[in-house]
Coordinates of C-alpha atoms and ligand atoms in Angstrom, one line a residue:
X1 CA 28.0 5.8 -21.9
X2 CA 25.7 8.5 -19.8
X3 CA 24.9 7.1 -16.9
X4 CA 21.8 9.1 -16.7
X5 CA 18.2 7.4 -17.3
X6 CA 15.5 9.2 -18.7
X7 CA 12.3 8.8 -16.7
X8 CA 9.1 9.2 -18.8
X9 CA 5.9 9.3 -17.2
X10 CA 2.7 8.2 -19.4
X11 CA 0.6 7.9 -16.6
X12 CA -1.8 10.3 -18.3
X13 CA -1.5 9.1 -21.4
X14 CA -0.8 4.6 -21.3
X15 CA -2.2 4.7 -17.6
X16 CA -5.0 7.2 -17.9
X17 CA -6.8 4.9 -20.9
X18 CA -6.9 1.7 -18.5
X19 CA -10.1 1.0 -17.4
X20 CA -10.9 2.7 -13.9
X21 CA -7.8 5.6 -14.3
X22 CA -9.8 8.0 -16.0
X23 CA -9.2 11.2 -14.7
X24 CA -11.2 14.8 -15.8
X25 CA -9.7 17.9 -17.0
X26 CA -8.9 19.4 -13.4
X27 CA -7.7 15.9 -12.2
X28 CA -5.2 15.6 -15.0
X29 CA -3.6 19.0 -14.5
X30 CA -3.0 18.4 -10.4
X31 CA -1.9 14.9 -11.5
X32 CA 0.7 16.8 -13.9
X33 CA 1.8 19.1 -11.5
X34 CA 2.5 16.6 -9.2
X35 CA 4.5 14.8 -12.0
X36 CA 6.3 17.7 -12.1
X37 CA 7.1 17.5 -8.6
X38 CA 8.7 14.3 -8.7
X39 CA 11.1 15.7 -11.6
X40 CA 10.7 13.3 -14.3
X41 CA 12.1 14.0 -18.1
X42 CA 9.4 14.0 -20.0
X43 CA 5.3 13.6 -19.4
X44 CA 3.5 12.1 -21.7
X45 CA 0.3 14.1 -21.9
X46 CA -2.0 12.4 -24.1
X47 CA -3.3 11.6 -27.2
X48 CA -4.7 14.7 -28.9
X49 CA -6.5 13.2 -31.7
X50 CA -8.6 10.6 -29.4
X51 CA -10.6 13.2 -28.2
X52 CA -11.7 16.8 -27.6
X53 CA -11.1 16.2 -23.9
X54 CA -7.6 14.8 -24.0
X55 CA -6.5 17.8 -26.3
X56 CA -7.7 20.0 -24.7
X57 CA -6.0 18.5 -21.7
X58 CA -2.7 18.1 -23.3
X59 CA -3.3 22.0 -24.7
X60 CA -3.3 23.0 -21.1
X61 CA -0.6 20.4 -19.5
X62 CA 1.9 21.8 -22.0
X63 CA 0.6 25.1 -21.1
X64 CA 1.4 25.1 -17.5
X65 CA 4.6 22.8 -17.4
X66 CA 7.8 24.3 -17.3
X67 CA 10.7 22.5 -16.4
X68 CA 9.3 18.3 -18.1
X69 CA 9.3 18.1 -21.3
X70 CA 5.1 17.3 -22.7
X71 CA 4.9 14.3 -25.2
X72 CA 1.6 14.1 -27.2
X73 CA 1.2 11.1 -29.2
X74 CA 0.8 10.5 -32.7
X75 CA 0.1 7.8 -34.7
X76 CA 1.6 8.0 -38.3
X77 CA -0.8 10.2 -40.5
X78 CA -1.0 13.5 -40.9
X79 CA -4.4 14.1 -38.7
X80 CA -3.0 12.7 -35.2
X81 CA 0.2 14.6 -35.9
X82 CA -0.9 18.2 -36.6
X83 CA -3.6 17.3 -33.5
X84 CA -1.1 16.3 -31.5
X85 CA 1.6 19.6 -32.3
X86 CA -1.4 21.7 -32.1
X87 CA -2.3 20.5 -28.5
X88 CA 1.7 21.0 -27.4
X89 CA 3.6 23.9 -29.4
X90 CA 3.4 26.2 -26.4
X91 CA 5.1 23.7 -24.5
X92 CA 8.5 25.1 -23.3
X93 CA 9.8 21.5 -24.0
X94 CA 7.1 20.0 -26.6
X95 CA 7.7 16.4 -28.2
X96 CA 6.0 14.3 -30.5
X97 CA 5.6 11.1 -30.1
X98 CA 5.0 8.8 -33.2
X99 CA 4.2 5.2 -33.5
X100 CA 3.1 2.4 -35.8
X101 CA 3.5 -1.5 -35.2
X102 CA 6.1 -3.4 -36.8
X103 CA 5.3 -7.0 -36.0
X104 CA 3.7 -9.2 -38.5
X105 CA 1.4 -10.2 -37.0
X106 CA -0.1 -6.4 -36.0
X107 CA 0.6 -5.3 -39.7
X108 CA -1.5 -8.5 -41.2
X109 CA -4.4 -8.6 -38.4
X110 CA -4.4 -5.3 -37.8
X111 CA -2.7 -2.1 -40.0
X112 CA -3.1 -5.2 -43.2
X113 CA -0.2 -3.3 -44.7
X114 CA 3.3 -4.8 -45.8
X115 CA 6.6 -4.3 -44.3
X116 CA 7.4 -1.8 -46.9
X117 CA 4.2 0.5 -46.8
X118 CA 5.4 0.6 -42.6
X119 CA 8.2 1.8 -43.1
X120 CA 7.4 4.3 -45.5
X121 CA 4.8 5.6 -43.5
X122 CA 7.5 5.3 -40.5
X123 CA 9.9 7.4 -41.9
X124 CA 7.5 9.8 -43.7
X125 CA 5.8 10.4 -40.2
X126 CA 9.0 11.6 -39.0
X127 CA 10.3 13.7 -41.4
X128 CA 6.7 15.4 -41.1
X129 CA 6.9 15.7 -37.4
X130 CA 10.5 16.8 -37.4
X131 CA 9.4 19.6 -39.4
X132 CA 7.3 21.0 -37.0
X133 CA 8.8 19.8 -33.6
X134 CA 12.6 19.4 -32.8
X135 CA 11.8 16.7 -30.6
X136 CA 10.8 13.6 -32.2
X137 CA 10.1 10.3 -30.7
X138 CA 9.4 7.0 -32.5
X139 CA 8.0 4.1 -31.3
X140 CA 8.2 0.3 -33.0
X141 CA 4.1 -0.9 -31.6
X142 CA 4.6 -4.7 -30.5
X143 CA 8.8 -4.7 -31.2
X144 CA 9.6 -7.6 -28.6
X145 CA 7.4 -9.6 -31.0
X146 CA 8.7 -8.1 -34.5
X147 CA 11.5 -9.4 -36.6
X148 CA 14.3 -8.2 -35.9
X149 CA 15.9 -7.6 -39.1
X150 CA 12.8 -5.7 -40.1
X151 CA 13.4 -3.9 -36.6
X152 CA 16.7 -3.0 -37.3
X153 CA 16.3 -1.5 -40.5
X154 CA 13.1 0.8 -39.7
X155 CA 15.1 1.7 -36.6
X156 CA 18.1 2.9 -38.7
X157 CA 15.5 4.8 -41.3
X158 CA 13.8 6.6 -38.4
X159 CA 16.7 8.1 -37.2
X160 CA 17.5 9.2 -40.2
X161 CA 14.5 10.7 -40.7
X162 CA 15.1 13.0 -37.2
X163 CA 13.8 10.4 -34.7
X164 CA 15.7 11.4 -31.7
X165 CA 14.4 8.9 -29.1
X166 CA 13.9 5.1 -30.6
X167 CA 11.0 3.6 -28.3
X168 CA 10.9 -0.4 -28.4
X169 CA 7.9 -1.6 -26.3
X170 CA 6.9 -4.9 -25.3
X171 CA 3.7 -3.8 -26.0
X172 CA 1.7 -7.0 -24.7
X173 CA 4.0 -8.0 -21.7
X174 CA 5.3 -10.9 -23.8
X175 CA 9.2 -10.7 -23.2
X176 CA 11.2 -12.4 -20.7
X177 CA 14.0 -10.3 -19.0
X178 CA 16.9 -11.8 -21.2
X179 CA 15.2 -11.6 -24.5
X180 CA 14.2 -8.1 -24.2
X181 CA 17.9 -7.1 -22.8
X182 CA 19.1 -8.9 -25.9
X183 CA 16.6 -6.8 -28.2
X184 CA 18.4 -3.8 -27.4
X185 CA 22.2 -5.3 -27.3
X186 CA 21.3 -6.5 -31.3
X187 CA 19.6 -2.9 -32.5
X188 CA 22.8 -1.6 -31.1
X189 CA 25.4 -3.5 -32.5
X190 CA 23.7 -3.9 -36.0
X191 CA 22.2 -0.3 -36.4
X192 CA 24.8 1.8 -37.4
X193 CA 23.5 5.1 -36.8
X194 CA 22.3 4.0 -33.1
X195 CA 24.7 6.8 -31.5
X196 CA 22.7 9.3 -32.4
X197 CA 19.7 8.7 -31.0
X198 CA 18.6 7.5 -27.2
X199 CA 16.8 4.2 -27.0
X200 CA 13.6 3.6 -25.1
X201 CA 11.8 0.7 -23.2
X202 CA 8.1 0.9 -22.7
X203 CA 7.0 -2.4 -21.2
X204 CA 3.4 -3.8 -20.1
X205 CA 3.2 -5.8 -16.9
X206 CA 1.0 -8.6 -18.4
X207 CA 3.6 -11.6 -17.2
X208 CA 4.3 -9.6 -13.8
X209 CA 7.8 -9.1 -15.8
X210 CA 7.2 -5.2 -16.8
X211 CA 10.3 -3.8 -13.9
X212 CA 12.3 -6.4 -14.9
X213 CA 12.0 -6.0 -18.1
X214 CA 13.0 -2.5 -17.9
X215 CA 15.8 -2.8 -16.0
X216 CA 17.1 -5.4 -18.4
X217 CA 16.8 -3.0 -21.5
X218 CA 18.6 -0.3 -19.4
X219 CA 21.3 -2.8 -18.8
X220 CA 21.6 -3.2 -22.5
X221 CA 21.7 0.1 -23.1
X222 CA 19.1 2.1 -23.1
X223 CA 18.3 5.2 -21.2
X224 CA 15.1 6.6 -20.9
X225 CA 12.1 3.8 -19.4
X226 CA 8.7 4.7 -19.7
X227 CA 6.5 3.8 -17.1
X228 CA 3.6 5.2 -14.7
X229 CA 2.8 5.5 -11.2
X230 CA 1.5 2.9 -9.1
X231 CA 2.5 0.7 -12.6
X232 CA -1.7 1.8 -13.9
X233 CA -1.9 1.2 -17.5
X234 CA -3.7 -1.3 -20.2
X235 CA -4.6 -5.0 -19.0
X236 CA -1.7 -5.3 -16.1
X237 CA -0.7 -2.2 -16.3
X238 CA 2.8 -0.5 -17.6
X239 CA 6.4 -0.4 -15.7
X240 CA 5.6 1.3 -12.3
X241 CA 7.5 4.4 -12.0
X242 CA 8.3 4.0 -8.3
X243 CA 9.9 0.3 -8.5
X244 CA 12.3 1.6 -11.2
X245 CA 13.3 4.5 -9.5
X246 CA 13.8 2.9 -6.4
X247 CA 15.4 0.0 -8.1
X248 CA 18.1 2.2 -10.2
X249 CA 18.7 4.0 -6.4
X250 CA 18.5 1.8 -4.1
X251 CA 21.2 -0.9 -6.6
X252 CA 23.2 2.2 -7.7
X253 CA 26.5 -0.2 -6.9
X254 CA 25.4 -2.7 -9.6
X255 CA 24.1 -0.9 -12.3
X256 CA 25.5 2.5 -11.9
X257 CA 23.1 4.5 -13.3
X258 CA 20.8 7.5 -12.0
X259 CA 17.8 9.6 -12.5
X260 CA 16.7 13.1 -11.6
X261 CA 13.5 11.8 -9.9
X262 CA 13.1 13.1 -6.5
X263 CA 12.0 9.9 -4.9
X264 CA 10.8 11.9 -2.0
X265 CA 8.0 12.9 -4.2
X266 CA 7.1 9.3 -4.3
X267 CA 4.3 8.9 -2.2
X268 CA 2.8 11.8 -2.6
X269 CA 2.8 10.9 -6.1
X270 CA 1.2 7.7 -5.5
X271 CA -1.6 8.8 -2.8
X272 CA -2.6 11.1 -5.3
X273 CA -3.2 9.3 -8.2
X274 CA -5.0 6.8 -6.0
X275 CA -7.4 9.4 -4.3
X276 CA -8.0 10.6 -8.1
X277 CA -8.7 7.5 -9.9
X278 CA -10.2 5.6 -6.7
X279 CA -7.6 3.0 -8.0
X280 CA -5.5 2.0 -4.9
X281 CA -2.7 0.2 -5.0
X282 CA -2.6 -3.4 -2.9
X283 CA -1.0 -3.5 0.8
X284 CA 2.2 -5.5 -0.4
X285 CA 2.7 -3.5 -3.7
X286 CA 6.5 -2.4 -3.5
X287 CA 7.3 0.9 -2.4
X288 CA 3.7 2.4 -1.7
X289 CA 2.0 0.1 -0.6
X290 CA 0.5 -0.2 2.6
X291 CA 2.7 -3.1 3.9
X292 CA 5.8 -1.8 2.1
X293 CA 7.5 -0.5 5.6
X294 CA 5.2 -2.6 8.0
X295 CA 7.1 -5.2 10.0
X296 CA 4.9 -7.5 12.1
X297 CA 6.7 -10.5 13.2
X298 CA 8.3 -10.3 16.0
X299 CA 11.9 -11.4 14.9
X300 CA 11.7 -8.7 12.4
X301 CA 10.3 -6.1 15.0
X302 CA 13.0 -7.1 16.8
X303 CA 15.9 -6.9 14.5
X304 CA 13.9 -3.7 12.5
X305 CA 14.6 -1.8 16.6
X306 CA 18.4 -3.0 16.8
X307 CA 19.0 -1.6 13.4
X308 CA 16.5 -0.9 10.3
X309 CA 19.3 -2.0 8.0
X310 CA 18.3 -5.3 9.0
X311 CA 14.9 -5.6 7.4
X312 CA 14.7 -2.8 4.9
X313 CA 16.5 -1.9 2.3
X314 CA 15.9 1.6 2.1
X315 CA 14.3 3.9 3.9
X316 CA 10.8 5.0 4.3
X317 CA 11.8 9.0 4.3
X318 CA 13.9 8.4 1.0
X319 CA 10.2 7.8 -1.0
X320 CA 8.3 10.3 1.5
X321 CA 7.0 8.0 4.2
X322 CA 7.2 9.3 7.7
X323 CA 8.6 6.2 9.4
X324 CA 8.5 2.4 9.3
X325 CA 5.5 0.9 11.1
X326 CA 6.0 -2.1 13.8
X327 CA 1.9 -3.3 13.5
X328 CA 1.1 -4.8 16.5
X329 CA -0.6 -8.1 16.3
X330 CA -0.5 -11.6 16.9
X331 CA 3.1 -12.4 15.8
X332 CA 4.9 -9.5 17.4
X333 CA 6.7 -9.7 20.2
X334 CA 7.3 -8.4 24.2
X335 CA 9.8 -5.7 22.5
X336 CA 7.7 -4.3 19.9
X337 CA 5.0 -3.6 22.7
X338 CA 7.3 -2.1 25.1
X339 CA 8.8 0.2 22.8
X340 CA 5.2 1.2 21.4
X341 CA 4.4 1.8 24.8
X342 CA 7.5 3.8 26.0
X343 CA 6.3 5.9 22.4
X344 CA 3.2 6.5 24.1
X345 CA 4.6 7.7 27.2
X346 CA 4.4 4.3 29.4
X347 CA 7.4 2.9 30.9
X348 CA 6.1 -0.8 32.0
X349 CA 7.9 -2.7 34.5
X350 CA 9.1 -5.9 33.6
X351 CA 5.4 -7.6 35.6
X352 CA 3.2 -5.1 34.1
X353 CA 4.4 -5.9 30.6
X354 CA 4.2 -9.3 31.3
X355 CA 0.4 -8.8 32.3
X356 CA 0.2 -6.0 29.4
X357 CA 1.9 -9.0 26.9
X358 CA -0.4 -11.4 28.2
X359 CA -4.2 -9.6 27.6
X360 CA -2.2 -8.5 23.8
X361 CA -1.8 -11.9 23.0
X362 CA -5.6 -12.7 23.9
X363 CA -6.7 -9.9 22.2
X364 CA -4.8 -10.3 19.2
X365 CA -5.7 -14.0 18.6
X366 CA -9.0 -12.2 17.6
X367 CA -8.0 -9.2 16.1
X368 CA -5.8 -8.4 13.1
X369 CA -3.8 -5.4 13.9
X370 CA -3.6 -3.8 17.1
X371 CA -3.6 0.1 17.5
X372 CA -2.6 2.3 19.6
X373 CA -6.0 3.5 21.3
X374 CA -6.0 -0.5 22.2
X375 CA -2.7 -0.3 24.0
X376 CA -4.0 2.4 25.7
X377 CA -7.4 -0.1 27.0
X378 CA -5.7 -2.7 27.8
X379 CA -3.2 -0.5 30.2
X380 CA -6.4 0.4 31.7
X381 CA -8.1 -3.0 32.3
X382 CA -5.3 -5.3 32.2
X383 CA -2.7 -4.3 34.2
X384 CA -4.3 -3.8 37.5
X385 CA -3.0 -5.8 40.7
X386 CA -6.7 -6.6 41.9
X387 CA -6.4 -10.6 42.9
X388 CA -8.0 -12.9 40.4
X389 CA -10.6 -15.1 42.0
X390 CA -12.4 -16.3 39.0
X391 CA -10.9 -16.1 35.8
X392 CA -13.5 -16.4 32.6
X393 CA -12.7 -19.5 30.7
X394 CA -15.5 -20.0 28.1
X395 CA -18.6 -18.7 27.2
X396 CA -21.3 -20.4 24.9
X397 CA -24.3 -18.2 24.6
X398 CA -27.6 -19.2 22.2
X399 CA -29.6 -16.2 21.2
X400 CA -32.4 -15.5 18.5
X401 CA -35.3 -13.6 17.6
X402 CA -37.5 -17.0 18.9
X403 CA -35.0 -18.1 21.3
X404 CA -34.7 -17.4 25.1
X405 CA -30.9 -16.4 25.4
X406 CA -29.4 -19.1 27.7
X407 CA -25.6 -18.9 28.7
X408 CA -23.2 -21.7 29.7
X409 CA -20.3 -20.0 31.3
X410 CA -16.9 -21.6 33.1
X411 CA -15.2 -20.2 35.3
X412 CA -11.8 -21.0 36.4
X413 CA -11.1 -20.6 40.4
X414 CA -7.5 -22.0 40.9
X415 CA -7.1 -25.0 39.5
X416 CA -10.7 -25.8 39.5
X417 CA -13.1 -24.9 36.6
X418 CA -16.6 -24.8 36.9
X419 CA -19.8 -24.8 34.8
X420 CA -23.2 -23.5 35.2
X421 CA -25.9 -22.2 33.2
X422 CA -28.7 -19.8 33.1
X423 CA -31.7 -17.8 30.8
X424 CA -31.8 -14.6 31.1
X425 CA -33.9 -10.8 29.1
X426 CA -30.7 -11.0 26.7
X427 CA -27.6 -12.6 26.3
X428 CA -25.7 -11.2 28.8
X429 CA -28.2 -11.0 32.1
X430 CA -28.5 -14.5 31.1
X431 CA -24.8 -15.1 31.3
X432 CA -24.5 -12.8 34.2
X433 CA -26.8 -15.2 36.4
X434 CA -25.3 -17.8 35.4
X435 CA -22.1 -15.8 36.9
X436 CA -24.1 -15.5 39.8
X437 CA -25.0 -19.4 40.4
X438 CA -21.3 -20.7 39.7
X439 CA -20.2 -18.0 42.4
X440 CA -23.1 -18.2 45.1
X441 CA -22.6 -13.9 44.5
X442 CA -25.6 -11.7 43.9
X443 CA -24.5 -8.6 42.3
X444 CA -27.1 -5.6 41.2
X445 CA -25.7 -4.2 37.7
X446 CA -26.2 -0.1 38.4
X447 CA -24.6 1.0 35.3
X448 CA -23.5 -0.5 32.0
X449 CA -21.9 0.9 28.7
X450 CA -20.1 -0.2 25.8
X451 CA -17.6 2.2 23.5
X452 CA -16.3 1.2 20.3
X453 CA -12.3 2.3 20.7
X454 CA -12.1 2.6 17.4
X455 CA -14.1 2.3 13.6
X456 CA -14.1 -1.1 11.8
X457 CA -16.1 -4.0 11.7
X458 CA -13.5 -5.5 14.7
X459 CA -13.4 -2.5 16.9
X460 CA -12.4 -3.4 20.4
X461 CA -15.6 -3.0 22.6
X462 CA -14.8 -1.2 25.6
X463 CA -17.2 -2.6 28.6
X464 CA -17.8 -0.7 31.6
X465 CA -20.1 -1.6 34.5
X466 CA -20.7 -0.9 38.5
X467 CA -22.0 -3.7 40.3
X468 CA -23.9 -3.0 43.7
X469 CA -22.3 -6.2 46.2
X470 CA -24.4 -6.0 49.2
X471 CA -24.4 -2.6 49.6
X472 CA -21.2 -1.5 48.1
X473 CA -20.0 -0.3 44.5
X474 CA -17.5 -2.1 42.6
X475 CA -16.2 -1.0 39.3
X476 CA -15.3 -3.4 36.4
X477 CA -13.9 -2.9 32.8
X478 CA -12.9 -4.9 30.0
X479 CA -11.8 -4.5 25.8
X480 CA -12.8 -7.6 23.7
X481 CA -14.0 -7.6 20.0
X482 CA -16.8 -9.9 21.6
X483 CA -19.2 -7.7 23.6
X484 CA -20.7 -10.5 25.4
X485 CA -17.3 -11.6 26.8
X486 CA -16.2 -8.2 27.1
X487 CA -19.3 -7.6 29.5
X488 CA -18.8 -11.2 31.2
X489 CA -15.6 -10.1 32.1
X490 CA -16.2 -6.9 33.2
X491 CA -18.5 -7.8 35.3
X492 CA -16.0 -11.1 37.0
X493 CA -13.4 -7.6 37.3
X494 CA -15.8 -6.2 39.5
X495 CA -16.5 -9.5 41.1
X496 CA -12.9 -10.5 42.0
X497 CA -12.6 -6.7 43.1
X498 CA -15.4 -7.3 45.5
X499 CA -14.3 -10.7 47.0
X500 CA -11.0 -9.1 47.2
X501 CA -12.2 -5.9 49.6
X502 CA -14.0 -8.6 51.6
X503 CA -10.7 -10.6 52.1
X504 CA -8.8 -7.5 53.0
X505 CA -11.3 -6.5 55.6
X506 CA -11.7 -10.5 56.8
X507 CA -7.4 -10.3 57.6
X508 CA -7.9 -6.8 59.3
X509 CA -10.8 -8.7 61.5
X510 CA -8.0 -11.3 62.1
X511 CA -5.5 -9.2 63.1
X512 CA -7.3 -7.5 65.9
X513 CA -6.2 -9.2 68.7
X514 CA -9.4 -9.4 71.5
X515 CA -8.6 -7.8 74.9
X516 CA -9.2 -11.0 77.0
X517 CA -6.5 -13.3 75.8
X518 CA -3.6 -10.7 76.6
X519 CA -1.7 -12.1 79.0
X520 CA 1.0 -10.7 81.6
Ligands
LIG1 O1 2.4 -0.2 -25.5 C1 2.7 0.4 -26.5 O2 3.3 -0.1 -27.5 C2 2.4 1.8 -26.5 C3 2.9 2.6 -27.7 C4 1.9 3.5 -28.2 C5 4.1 3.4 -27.2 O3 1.8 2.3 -25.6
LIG2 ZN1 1.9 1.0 -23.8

């Protein structure tokens, strides 16, 4: 048996109908083109007799694509087919696509036809569309829920009738993995003409089972598997493009079977579609999403910069992502943060990544991710070797358009802590002077500013201020996502850096040794 699968993309044909993927004229020929890019079999275009749009669409995919075959689908009457070879016969590769459902429970409800007046339609449709196109596809609407007796017998008339691809979809995301495998194991021990024709899986994603679903028909035998990227299709959406392709790679040893995607393409692929439809795919989907090569914890950070064979299982170039990403935050560890440092150009000594680790930690207990512009503020304010005399150790402020702002602030001075509190204009002149009454220090604030380090609701505020100690300028900076604490301790940086030039100066005083008491 080939080994090859088929890809076939109806991302602008099952995906483009779901609610939210709507795409216009332009749109859908860049999103082709792209398509194209990525090397797939077949696109399926559209469906020419839903609309003047979509023909006119499809007219112009199979226009300008050279190297993918362009499906246009049919349903089985004569309008939708003549429609749909209109919109494709200057394709290089043009297909059509027929289908009509062969469940019971669609032919009562829905077609209210019998079994017989199907397959007659079935195989006339065919025969029809085989005389205009070479290429004819058929598919059996709703076939993971239709007899299969029936199945197998309008399977066996169709390709007889010139279907050269046999599509068997599990239209409403109904089968499980082992039933749909067996669906195509029975059509192709029972059908006897099955050799001649390729045999299809189009799955929905309505049980979360579409991939899976796919793979298990391909395991059974067939070989091509419609899908779409980013998985965007009716209700849950169809077989995602992307976590087949990846799957069939990235498990070559087990199922031994290929495409001619370029997974490279991948992402582009996916970005595209996303920036197109405004649909984007969520952080942990597989493959493009966000979180797909993010590693935060620190075990895996750690084991991801040993070797990357030991958290991912292929790698982020092979779909067309730059590199892996180590997020910073709150479970990452003293390695992760050394390395993204030595990226930026900072080689920390063992005690200034302690200090560095130390402020991440704190700063990552309130923030989700840490970035790299944050790395860069916390070099700045917390690694310094200034002597910490008072160390901010809560803050409780109580603020309103009626209320006079009062601060409660505690400081820690050794082992000691201490409370005090204060009103103040705002928030933080109250909590300033209350600053000023744990520490008996009168400071005069001569310049203040706050910089947002980045965009996002928790931006890291960057606090700057120079406080005027009797006569002399001391500066003080700080990165919090609180400003108020982020000013507080600021302004304890310059404080400490203050009490710690008048220490210096007090030991030079010591040191001086007075005239008089030399002795001979
Ligand atoms: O889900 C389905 O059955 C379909 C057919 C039209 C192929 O999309
Ligand atoms: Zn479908």
């Amino acid at each position: 048996m080939e080994d090859r699968v088929f890809i076939f993309d109806t991302t602008l044909r099952d995906g483009e109908q779901s609610p939210g993927c709507s795409m216009n004229f332009e749109e859908k020929i860049r999103m082709a083109r792209q398509i194209q890019l990525l090397c797939v079999d077949v696109i399926e275009a559209g469906f020419p007799i839903s609309s003047v749009g979509d023909f006119e669409s499809v007219r112009l995919i199979a226009e300008k694509i050279k190297t993918c075959t362009v499906a246009a689908l049919a349903r089985a009457v004569k309008p939708d087919i003549d429609r749909a070879w209109e919109a494709i016969r200057e394709a290089a590769k043009p297909r059509i696509h027929i289908f009509i459902a062969t469940s019971d429970l669609h032919l009562k409800y829905k077609l209210k036809k019998s079994r017989e007046q199907v397959l007659k339609d079935a195989v006339w449709a065919v025969q029809y569309a085989k005389s205009l196109c070479d290429d004819v596809e058929f598919s059996c609407e709703d076939a993971s829920r239709s007899d299969i007796n029936y199945l197998c017998e309008i399977v066996e008339a169709t390709i007889k009738a010139g279907a050269a691809i046999i599509n068997l979809p599990d239209t409403v995301g109904y089968a499980i993995p082992d039933e749909y495998g067996a669906m195509f194991r029975m059509i192709r021990e029972r059908v006897p003409n099955i050799g001649s024709a390729v045999l299809s899986s189009h799955c929905h994603n309505d049980l979360g089972l579409a991939v899976a679903n796919s793979i298990a028909a391909i395991q059974n035998g067939a070989r091509q598997i419609e899908c779409t990227i980013n998985g965007i299709g009716e209700r849950a959406g169809n077989a995602s493009l992307e976590e087949i392709v990846m799957a069939i790679k990235t498990r070559h040893e087990k199922l031994g079977l290929k495409t001619n995607v370029d997974a490279e393409e991948i992402y582009k692929s996916s970005k595209l579609l996303s920036s197109l439809t405004g649909m984007m795919v969520q952080r942990n989907k597989a493959i493009v999403g966000a979180n797909a090569f993010a590693h935060e914890a620190g075990i895996h950070q750690d084991g991801m910069l040993k070797s990357p064979l030991t958290y991912e299982i292929m790698t982020p170039q092979s779909v067309g992502i730059k590199h892996s990403m180590l997020v910073l935050g709150k479970h990452s560890g003293r390695h992760a943060l050394k390395q993204r440092y030595a990226e930026l150009g900072y080689q920390l000594t063992d005690e200034e990544l302690q200090h560095a680790y130390q402020l991440f930690c704190s700063i990552a207990d309130q923030k989700k991710e840490i970035f790299d512009e944050d790395l860069e503020t916390i070099l700045e304010s917390g690694v310094s070797s200034i002597e910490e005399v008072y160390h901010l150790a809560n803050l409780q402020i109580t603020s309103g358009t009626n209320l006079r702002p009062t601060a409660t602030i505690e400081l820690k001075q050794g082992d000691q802590l201490l409370i005090d509190s204060a009103t103040g204009d705002g928030p933080v002149d109250a909590a300033y002077k209350a600053v000023e009454r744990i520490t008996g220090v009168v400071g005069k604030l001569t310049e203040y500013s706050i910089k947002s380090v980045h965009s996002g609701h928790d931006a890291i505020g960057e606090v700057f201020v120079r406080v005027d100690f009797n006569g002399l300028l001391f500066n003080g900076r700080a990165a919090s996502t609180d400003i108020i604490s982020g000013s507080v301790s600021a302004y304890i940086e310059a404080l400490n850096r203050a009490l710690a030039s008048k220490k210096r100066k007090e030991e030079q005083q010591k040191k001086i040794v007075p005239t008089d008491s030399v002795t001979a």
